[in-house]
mmCIF file of C-alpha atoms in Angstrom:
data_model
loop_
_atom_site.group_PDB
_atom_site.id
_atom_site.type_symbol
_atom_site.label_atom_id
_atom_site.label_comp_id
_atom_site.label_asym_id
_atom_site.label_seq_id
_atom_site.Cartn_x
_atom_site.Cartn_y
_atom_site.Cartn_z
ATOM 1 C CA MET A 20 125.493 148.853 90.234
ATOM 2 C CA PRO A 21 127.471 152.037 90.981
ATOM 3 C CA HIS A 22 124.535 154.072 92.222
ATOM 4 C CA PHE A 23 121.745 153.645 94.719
ATOM 5 C CA LEU A 24 118.790 155.869 95.434
ATOM 6 C CA GLN A 25 117.904 157.758 98.553
ATOM 7 C CA LEU A 26 114.183 157.667 97.955
ATOM 8 C CA VAL A 27 111.933 160.443 99.247
ATOM 9 C CA SER A 28 108.218 159.726 99.538
ATOM 10 C CA THR A 29 106.574 161.405 96.583
ATOM 11 C CA THR A 30 103.190 160.458 97.968
ATOM 12 C CA LEU A 31 103.919 162.435 101.124
ATOM 13 C CA LEU A 32 105.096 165.466 99.167
ATOM 14 C CA LEU A 33 102.019 165.364 96.960
ATOM 15 C CA THR A 34 99.796 165.199 100.015
ATOM 16 C CA LEU A 35 101.584 168.121 101.660
ATOM 17 C CA ALA A 36 101.081 170.151 98.483
ATOM 18 C CA LEU A 37 97.388 169.323 98.336
ATOM 19 C CA PHE A 38 96.116 172.466 100.035
ATOM 20 C CA SER A 39 98.838 174.869 98.929
ATOM 21 C CA CYS A 40 97.910 178.497 99.564
ATOM 22 C CA SER A 41 99.180 181.850 98.396
ATOM 23 C CA ALA A 42 101.079 184.217 100.695
ATOM 24 C CA THR A 43 97.783 185.853 101.692
ATOM 25 C CA GLY A 44 96.247 182.524 102.665
ATOM 26 C CA LYS A 45 93.693 182.653 99.829
ATOM 27 C CA ARG A 46 93.361 179.991 97.171
ATOM 28 C CA HIS A 47 93.730 181.002 93.535
ATOM 29 C CA ALA A 48 92.444 178.594 90.893
ATOM 30 C CA GLN A 49 94.996 177.675 88.214
ATOM 31 C CA THR A 50 97.934 178.991 90.264
ATOM 32 C CA PRO A 51 100.881 176.714 89.455
ATOM 33 C CA VAL A 52 102.322 174.921 92.462
ATOM 34 C CA PRO A 53 105.739 173.303 91.916
ATOM 35 C CA LEU A 54 105.983 169.592 92.607
ATOM 36 C CA GLU A 55 109.150 169.663 94.673
ATOM 37 C CA THR A 56 110.482 166.150 94.634
ATOM 38 C CA SER A 57 113.997 164.984 94.002
ATOM 39 C CA PHE A 58 115.729 161.726 94.780
ATOM 40 C CA GLU A 59 119.411 161.953 95.497
ATOM 41 C CA VAL A 60 121.703 159.816 93.380
ATOM 42 C CA VAL A 61 124.736 158.821 95.410
ATOM 43 C CA ASP A 62 127.948 157.603 93.793
ATOM 44 C CA THR A 63 129.106 154.817 96.097
ATOM 45 C CA THR A 64 132.492 154.583 94.388
ATOM 46 C CA HIS A 65 133.516 157.896 95.970
ATOM 47 C CA THR A 66 133.367 159.167 99.524
ATOM 48 C CA ARG A 67 131.571 162.385 98.662
ATOM 49 C CA THR A 68 127.894 162.687 97.812
ATOM 50 C CA VAL A 69 127.023 163.820 94.296
ATOM 51 C CA THR A 70 123.585 165.369 93.825
ATOM 52 C CA ALA A 71 122.246 166.190 90.378
ATOM 53 C CA GLN A 72 120.868 169.671 89.726
ATOM 54 C CA PRO A 73 117.442 168.643 88.447
ATOM 55 C CA TYR A 74 115.599 169.988 85.447
ATOM 56 C CA PRO A 75 112.592 172.208 86.319
ATOM 57 C CA MET A 76 109.813 170.181 87.891
ATOM 58 C CA VAL A 77 106.217 170.133 86.732
ATOM 59 C CA GLU A 78 103.916 172.836 88.086
ATOM 60 C CA ILE A 79 100.543 171.551 89.254
ATOM 61 C CA PRO A 80 97.559 173.942 89.158
ATOM 62 C CA GLU A 81 96.189 174.574 92.625
ATOM 63 C CA ASN A 82 92.679 173.543 91.615
ATOM 64 C CA VAL A 83 93.947 169.994 91.007
ATOM 65 C CA ARG A 84 93.522 169.051 94.626
ATOM 66 C CA GLU A 85 93.069 165.295 95.068
ATOM 67 C CA PRO A 86 96.422 163.556 95.755
ATOM 68 C CA LEU A 87 95.860 160.905 93.092
ATOM 69 C CA GLN A 88 94.844 163.505 90.509
ATOM 70 C CA ARG A 89 97.919 165.580 91.364
ATOM 71 C CA ALA A 90 100.169 162.567 90.886
ATOM 72 C CA GLN A 91 98.523 161.729 87.560
ATOM 73 C CA TYR A 92 98.889 165.347 86.441
ATOM 74 C CA ALA A 93 102.560 165.250 87.456
ATOM 75 C CA LEU A 94 103.188 162.210 85.268
ATOM 76 C CA THR A 95 101.287 163.604 82.288
ATOM 77 C CA HIS A 96 103.104 166.957 82.363
ATOM 78 C CA PHE A 97 106.409 165.833 83.884
ATOM 79 C CA PHE A 98 108.509 166.887 80.890
ATOM 80 C CA ASP A 99 106.675 170.103 79.980
ATOM 81 C CA ARG A 100 109.392 172.316 81.454
ATOM 82 C CA TRP A 101 112.424 170.311 80.395
ATOM 83 C CA PRO A 102 114.723 172.102 77.927
ATOM 84 C CA GLU A 103 113.793 171.227 74.352
ATOM 85 C CA ALA A 104 117.383 170.247 73.599
ATOM 86 C CA ALA A 105 117.315 167.728 76.470
ATOM 87 C CA MET A 106 114.649 165.732 74.631
ATOM 88 C CA GLU A 107 117.028 165.086 71.727
ATOM 89 C CA GLN A 108 120.532 165.275 73.196
ATOM 90 C CA VAL A 109 122.175 164.326 76.492
ATOM 91 C CA VAL A 110 122.671 167.925 77.581
ATOM 92 C CA ASP A 111 123.152 167.140 81.279
ATOM 93 C CA SER A 112 123.456 163.415 82.000
ATOM 94 C CA ALA A 113 123.123 163.841 85.784
ATOM 95 C CA ALA A 114 119.967 165.955 85.507
ATOM 96 C CA MET A 115 118.492 163.545 82.992
ATOM 97 C CA GLU A 116 119.171 160.541 85.202
ATOM 98 C CA GLN A 117 117.734 162.303 88.232
ATOM 99 C CA GLY A 118 114.599 163.278 86.325
ATOM 100 C CA LEU A 119 113.946 159.792 84.974
ATOM 101 C CA VAL A 120 114.518 158.270 88.409
ATOM 102 C CA ASP A 121 111.959 160.707 89.833
ATOM 103 C CA TYR A 122 109.496 159.826 87.071
ATOM 104 C CA LEU A 123 109.888 156.067 87.460
ATOM 105 C CA TYR A 124 109.590 156.344 91.230
ATOM 106 C CA VAL A 125 106.329 158.292 90.995
ATOM 107 C CA TYR A 126 105.018 155.787 88.430
ATOM 108 C CA SER A 127 106.053 152.763 90.509
ATOM 109 C CA ASN A 128 104.287 154.086 93.604
ATOM 110 C CA MET A 129 100.959 154.824 91.947
ATOM 111 C CA PRO A 130 97.992 152.633 92.989
ATOM 112 C CA ALA A 131 97.197 149.691 90.739
ATOM 113 C CA GLY A 132 94.921 150.704 87.892
ATOM 114 C CA SER A 133 95.704 154.425 88.149
ATOM 115 C CA VAL A 134 98.483 154.378 85.533
ATOM 116 C CA THR A 135 98.784 152.811 82.100
ATOM 117 C CA GLN A 136 101.493 151.539 79.799
ATOM 118 C CA GLU A 137 101.281 154.909 78.062
ATOM 119 C CA ASP A 138 102.482 156.535 81.295
ATOM 120 C CA LEU A 139 105.384 154.087 81.549
ATOM 121 C CA LEU A 140 106.500 154.718 77.976
ATOM 122 C CA ARG A 141 105.908 158.489 77.932
ATOM 123 C CA PRO A 142 109.583 159.503 78.413
ATOM 124 C CA LEU A 143 110.692 157.119 75.661
ATOM 125 C CA LYS A 144 108.059 158.298 73.197
ATOM 126 C CA LEU A 145 108.852 161.968 73.818
ATOM 127 C CA MET A 146 112.605 161.624 73.302
ATOM 128 C CA ARG A 147 114.664 161.252 70.154
ATOM 129 C CA GLY A 148 118.231 160.513 69.133
ATOM 130 C CA LYS A 149 120.888 160.326 71.828
ATOM 131 C CA ALA A 150 118.423 161.316 74.534
ATOM 132 C CA LEU A 151 116.275 158.280 73.705
ATOM 133 C CA SER A 152 119.287 155.959 73.717
ATOM 134 C CA GLU A 153 120.277 157.278 77.142
ATOM 135 C CA ALA A 154 116.711 156.949 78.440
ATOM 136 C CA LEU A 155 116.611 153.294 77.378
ATOM 137 C CA ARG A 156 119.931 152.720 79.118
ATOM 138 C CA LEU A 157 118.517 154.247 82.307
ATOM 139 C CA TYR A 158 115.369 152.114 82.064
ATOM 140 C CA THR A 159 117.702 149.111 81.912
ATOM 141 C CA LYS A 160 119.708 150.347 84.875
ATOM 142 C CA TYR A 161 116.780 151.044 87.172
ATOM 143 C CA LEU A 162 114.100 148.549 86.091
ATOM 144 C CA TYR A 163 116.352 145.593 85.346
ATOM 145 C CA GLU A 164 119.723 145.641 87.065
ATOM 146 C CA SER A 165 120.238 143.810 90.321
ATOM 147 C CA GLY A 166 120.336 146.076 93.358
ATOM 148 C CA SER A 167 118.065 148.794 91.999
ATOM 149 C CA PRO A 168 115.237 149.674 94.426
ATOM 150 C CA LEU A 169 113.034 150.257 91.369
ATOM 151 C CA LYS A 170 113.754 146.878 89.742
ATOM 152 C CA ASN A 171 110.640 145.530 88.048
ATOM 153 C CA HIS A 172 111.075 143.067 85.208
ATOM 154 C CA ASN A 173 107.428 143.280 84.161
ATOM 155 C CA LEU A 174 107.772 147.014 83.548
ATOM 156 C CA TYR A 175 111.125 146.531 81.850
ATOM 157 C CA ILE A 176 109.662 143.933 79.485
ATOM 158 C CA GLN A 177 106.997 146.438 78.413
ATOM 159 C CA ALA A 178 109.715 148.985 77.653
ATOM 160 C CA LEU A 179 111.706 146.382 75.706
ATOM 161 C CA GLN A 180 108.670 145.346 73.683
ATOM 162 C CA TRP A 181 108.216 148.954 72.629
ATOM 163 C CA ALA A 182 111.930 149.484 71.907
ATOM 164 C CA THR A 183 112.163 146.476 69.582
ATOM 165 C CA THR A 184 109.612 147.911 67.138
ATOM 166 C CA ALA A 185 109.583 151.702 67.645
ATOM 167 C CA PRO A 186 110.812 153.440 64.459
ATOM 168 C CA GLN A 187 112.650 156.129 66.442
ATOM 169 C CA VAL A 188 114.929 153.487 68.011
ATOM 170 C CA GLU A 189 118.002 152.811 65.890
ATOM 171 C CA TYR A 190 118.104 149.397 64.212
ATOM 172 C CA VAL A 191 121.302 148.347 65.996
ATOM 173 C CA ASP A 192 119.680 149.113 69.351
ATOM 174 C CA GLN A 193 116.536 147.228 68.336
ATOM 175 C CA VAL A 194 118.607 144.090 67.736
ATOM 176 C CA VAL A 195 120.248 144.427 71.153
ATOM 177 C CA TYR A 196 116.912 144.916 72.904
ATOM 178 C CA LYS A 197 115.360 141.953 71.078
ATOM 179 C CA ASP A 198 118.087 139.736 72.522
ATOM 180 C CA MET A 199 117.558 141.293 75.943
ATOM 181 C CA LEU A 200 113.793 140.757 75.693
ATOM 182 C CA SER A 201 114.334 137.075 74.944
ATOM 183 C CA ILE A 202 116.519 136.656 78.033
ATOM 184 C CA VAL A 203 114.382 138.676 80.442
ATOM 185 C CA SER A 204 111.161 136.981 79.313
ATOM 186 C CA GLN A 205 112.425 133.518 80.238
ATOM 187 C CA ASN A 206 111.630 131.935 83.588
ATOM 188 C CA ARG A 207 109.303 134.652 84.810
ATOM 189 C CA VAL A 208 107.488 134.105 88.088
ATOM 190 C CA GLY A 209 104.466 131.877 87.520
ATOM 191 C CA THR A 210 105.854 130.244 84.358
ATOM 192 C CA PRO A 211 107.552 126.841 83.945
ATOM 193 C CA ALA A 212 111.272 126.909 84.680
ATOM 194 C CA SER A 213 113.576 125.954 81.820
ATOM 195 C CA ASP A 214 114.771 122.384 82.178
ATOM 196 C CA PHE A 215 118.418 121.403 81.888
ATOM 197 C CA VAL A 216 120.641 118.369 82.405
ATOM 198 C CA ILE A 217 122.527 118.251 85.695
ATOM 199 C CA THR A 218 125.111 116.036 87.316
ATOM 200 C CA LEU A 219 124.604 115.795 91.077
ATOM 201 C CA ALA A 220 127.402 115.166 93.562
ATOM 202 C CA GLN A 221 126.817 113.253 96.791
ATOM 203 C CA SER A 222 129.498 112.935 99.459
ATOM 204 C CA ALA A 223 130.679 109.382 100.093
ATOM 205 C CA ALA A 224 133.097 107.648 102.427
ATOM 206 C CA GLU A 225 135.853 108.448 99.983
ATOM 207 C CA GLY A 226 135.193 111.522 97.883
ATOM 208 C CA TYR A 227 131.934 111.844 95.957
ATOM 209 C CA THR A 228 129.516 109.805 93.895
ATOM 210 C CA PHE A 229 127.839 111.317 90.837
ATOM 211 C CA ALA A 230 124.447 110.879 89.191
ATOM 212 C CA ASP A 231 122.994 112.408 86.020
ATOM 213 C CA THR A 232 119.428 113.728 85.973
ATOM 214 C CA THR A 233 117.425 116.809 84.951
ATOM 215 C CA LEU A 234 115.911 119.686 86.880
ATOM 216 C CA TYR A 235 112.389 118.498 85.987
ATOM 217 C CA ALA A 236 113.115 115.021 87.319
ATOM 218 C CA LEU A 237 113.571 116.457 90.817
ATOM 219 C CA ARG A 238 109.861 116.860 91.499
ATOM 220 C CA SER A 239 109.450 115.524 95.014
ATOM 221 C CA LYS A 240 109.697 118.929 96.725
ATOM 222 C CA PRO A 241 110.325 122.648 96.057
ATOM 223 C CA LYS A 242 113.836 123.599 95.008
ATOM 224 C CA VAL A 243 116.096 126.508 95.901
ATOM 225 C CA VAL A 244 118.489 126.749 92.955
ATOM 226 C CA ILE A 245 121.608 128.830 93.569
ATOM 227 C CA PHE A 246 123.615 129.577 90.428
ATOM 228 C CA TYR A 247 127.176 130.571 91.293
ATOM 229 C CA THR A 248 130.523 131.200 89.629
ATOM 230 C CA PRO A 249 133.612 129.766 91.365
ATOM 231 C CA GLY A 250 136.014 132.515 92.404
ATOM 232 C CA CYS A 251 133.312 135.203 92.399
ATOM 233 C CA ASP A 252 133.568 137.195 95.654
ATOM 234 C CA ARG A 253 129.820 137.817 95.864
ATOM 235 C CA CYS A 254 129.167 134.116 95.267
ATOM 236 C CA THR A 255 131.624 133.107 97.970
ATOM 237 C CA HIS A 256 129.997 135.503 100.431
ATOM 238 C CA LEU A 257 126.489 134.213 99.669
ATOM 239 C CA LEU A 258 127.514 130.566 99.978
ATOM 240 C CA GLU A 259 129.136 131.316 103.337
ATOM 241 C CA GLU A 260 125.875 132.903 104.493
ATOM 242 C CA VAL A 261 123.922 129.861 103.336
ATOM 243 C CA ALA A 262 126.340 127.519 105.126
ATOM 244 C CA HIS A 263 125.526 129.212 108.453
ATOM 245 C CA ASP A 264 121.788 129.646 107.862
ATOM 246 C CA GLN A 265 119.903 127.528 110.384
ATOM 247 C CA ILE A 266 116.494 128.018 108.740
ATOM 248 C CA LEU A 267 117.674 126.656 105.394
ATOM 249 C CA GLN A 268 119.616 123.843 107.016
ATOM 250 C CA ARG A 269 116.674 122.686 109.142
ATOM 251 C CA ALA A 270 114.274 122.825 106.180
ATOM 252 C CA TYR A 271 116.662 120.790 104.034
ATOM 253 C CA GLN A 272 117.364 118.204 106.728
ATOM 254 C CA ALA A 273 113.619 117.884 107.405
ATOM 255 C CA GLY A 274 113.071 117.043 103.736
ATOM 256 C CA LYS A 275 110.947 120.125 103.050
ATOM 257 C CA VAL A 276 113.101 121.583 100.283
ATOM 258 C CA ASP A 277 115.922 120.682 97.914
ATOM 259 C CA ILE A 278 118.859 123.080 97.693
ATOM 260 C CA LEU A 279 120.973 122.909 94.540
ATOM 261 C CA TYR A 280 124.292 124.705 94.073
ATOM 262 C CA VAL A 281 124.669 124.915 90.298
ATOM 263 C CA SER A 282 128.198 125.778 89.205
ATOM 264 C CA LEU A 283 128.564 127.936 86.083
ATOM 265 C CA VAL A 284 131.808 126.549 84.676
ATOM 266 C CA TYR A 285 132.662 124.803 81.417
ATOM 267 C CA GLU A 286 135.013 122.183 82.833
ATOM 268 C CA ARG A 287 133.696 119.445 85.101
ATOM 269 C CA SER A 288 137.133 119.092 86.691
ATOM 270 C CA GLU A 289 136.962 122.712 87.863
ATOM 271 C CA TRP A 290 133.558 122.053 89.424
ATOM 272 C CA GLU A 291 134.791 118.942 91.228
ATOM 273 C CA GLN A 292 137.810 120.771 92.631
ATOM 274 C CA GLY A 293 135.531 123.282 94.366
ATOM 275 C CA LEU A 294 133.021 120.857 95.893
ATOM 276 C CA SER A 295 134.612 120.899 99.341
ATOM 277 C CA ALA A 296 134.085 124.675 99.611
ATOM 278 C CA LEU A 297 130.290 124.439 99.296
ATOM 279 C CA PRO A 298 127.871 124.417 102.275
ATOM 280 C CA PRO A 299 127.691 121.082 104.143
ATOM 281 C CA PHE A 300 123.990 120.611 103.303
ATOM 282 C CA GLY A 301 122.291 120.704 99.917
ATOM 283 C CA THR A 302 123.439 119.190 96.634
ATOM 284 C CA PRO A 303 126.209 120.431 94.320
ATOM 285 C CA ALA A 304 125.265 120.334 90.628
ATOM 286 C CA PHE A 305 126.937 120.793 87.255
ATOM 287 C CA ASN A 306 125.240 121.439 83.901
ATOM 288 C CA ALA A 307 126.741 118.563 81.952
ATOM 289 C CA ASP A 308 125.565 119.598 78.466
ATOM 290 C CA LEU A 309 126.569 123.272 79.057
ATOM 291 C CA ARG A 310 123.231 124.589 77.727
ATOM 292 C CA LEU A 311 122.980 126.943 80.705
ATOM 293 C CA LEU A 312 126.016 128.836 79.467
ATOM 294 C CA GLU A 313 125.724 128.365 75.715
ATOM 295 C CA LYS A 314 121.960 128.836 75.237
ATOM 296 C CA SER A 315 121.295 131.456 77.949
ATOM 297 C CA LEU A 316 118.456 129.412 79.435
ATOM 298 C CA TYR A 317 118.445 131.671 82.504
ATOM 299 C CA ASP A 318 119.335 135.311 83.037
ATOM 300 C CA LEU A 319 122.741 134.790 84.641
ATOM 301 C CA ALA A 320 124.606 137.923 83.573
ATOM 302 C CA VAL A 321 125.502 138.664 87.203
ATOM 303 C CA THR A 322 126.008 135.934 89.788
ATOM 304 C CA PRO A 323 125.051 134.649 92.259
ATOM 305 C CA VAL A 324 121.413 134.241 91.251
ATOM 306 C CA ILE A 325 118.761 132.397 93.265
ATOM 307 C CA TYR A 326 115.567 130.894 91.859
ATOM 308 C CA VAL A 327 112.872 129.177 93.898
ATOM 309 C CA ILE A 328 111.032 126.541 91.862
ATOM 310 C CA SER A 329 107.954 124.598 92.922
ATOM 311 C CA SER A 330 107.795 120.810 93.012
ATOM 312 C CA ASP A 331 105.962 120.859 89.669
ATOM 313 C CA GLY A 332 108.578 123.061 87.994
ATOM 314 C CA VAL A 333 107.010 126.533 88.196
ATOM 315 C CA VAL A 334 109.145 129.576 89.049
ATOM 316 C CA LEU A 335 108.057 130.952 92.434
ATOM 317 C CA GLN A 336 110.852 133.482 92.964
ATOM 318 C CA ARG A 337 113.344 134.896 90.488
ATOM 319 C CA GLU A 338 116.604 136.579 91.474
ATOM 320 C CA ALA A 339 115.511 136.185 95.066
ATOM 321 C CA SER A 340 117.425 137.544 98.026
ATOM 322 C CA LEU A 341 118.498 135.205 100.792
ATOM 323 C CA ALA A 342 115.979 136.909 103.088
ATOM 324 C CA GLU A 343 113.167 136.171 100.603
ATOM 325 C CA VAL A 344 114.255 132.554 100.317
ATOM 326 C CA ARG A 345 114.465 132.222 104.083
ATOM 327 C CA HIS A 346 110.940 133.612 104.456
ATOM 328 C CA TYR A 347 109.557 131.217 101.845
ATOM 329 C CA VAL A 348 111.269 128.182 103.345
ATOM 330 C CA SER A 349 109.996 129.049 106.821
ATOM 331 C CA THR A 350 106.411 128.727 105.532
ATOM 332 C CA LEU A 351 106.852 125.133 104.323
#
């Protein structure tokens, strides 16, 4: 994604503002105290830093003193001072993005049980027209896309569920978000992984031997499933990292875990041509019936993608990083 966030601790800022005083040092009940928090959005495609000029932040009355209460007040009244036009049109796209990032960051860092779905959906329910369409796009960018520090598929699914039925969302957008909801809801952590037919390649004295099976049939041990696209630079880099990873290699050679490299190509001949470039341990695999690509069984919009699946077929990690996989494997 083209942007990343330089996150500032909202919790710290809220705590610092807890005992805000006037210039005379006396407390005045109901005196508004600005919640000064802003997270810089940096465009990594350019060398210079671009910082959005934010919309006015919420003012918290001084008599709201407990940090948790201040944070809850900030969420409830976050948009009170935004320009009215900004709730219907994209008046300033940078300011809007910055504001929604701030809001989602505060929400994401609240203690469990202190926020509700209503808090998550508040920006969407308050906005209309083009502003709502842009807000939904930003929810997708920050709660769903790979690389976002705020990525949280459970929260994104709640937003999608609302977007597919809310009357203020245009019908065309509802159709798009219904398709997205179907994809994102598959293979969630703790649910059974979708099964698919695979052809496995095993190195032999001369070339390779091949065997057809299914993902579910490989139930003897946990599986690290790496979906990759031949020719993809990010995929090549990841596979090179895996090839030199001693933790993964030792776990595989000790029989603690299966490692599958599942190629996302339509032609078997293309898969076979690239077998020699894969790591020297683990098992290359090809989806023989092409359901992975044609039926969108997994969320594979951006590759590489790593899933960790238990021996009984349950998803343990989804879109895992190599560090997360390494940590899991080291516990086996």
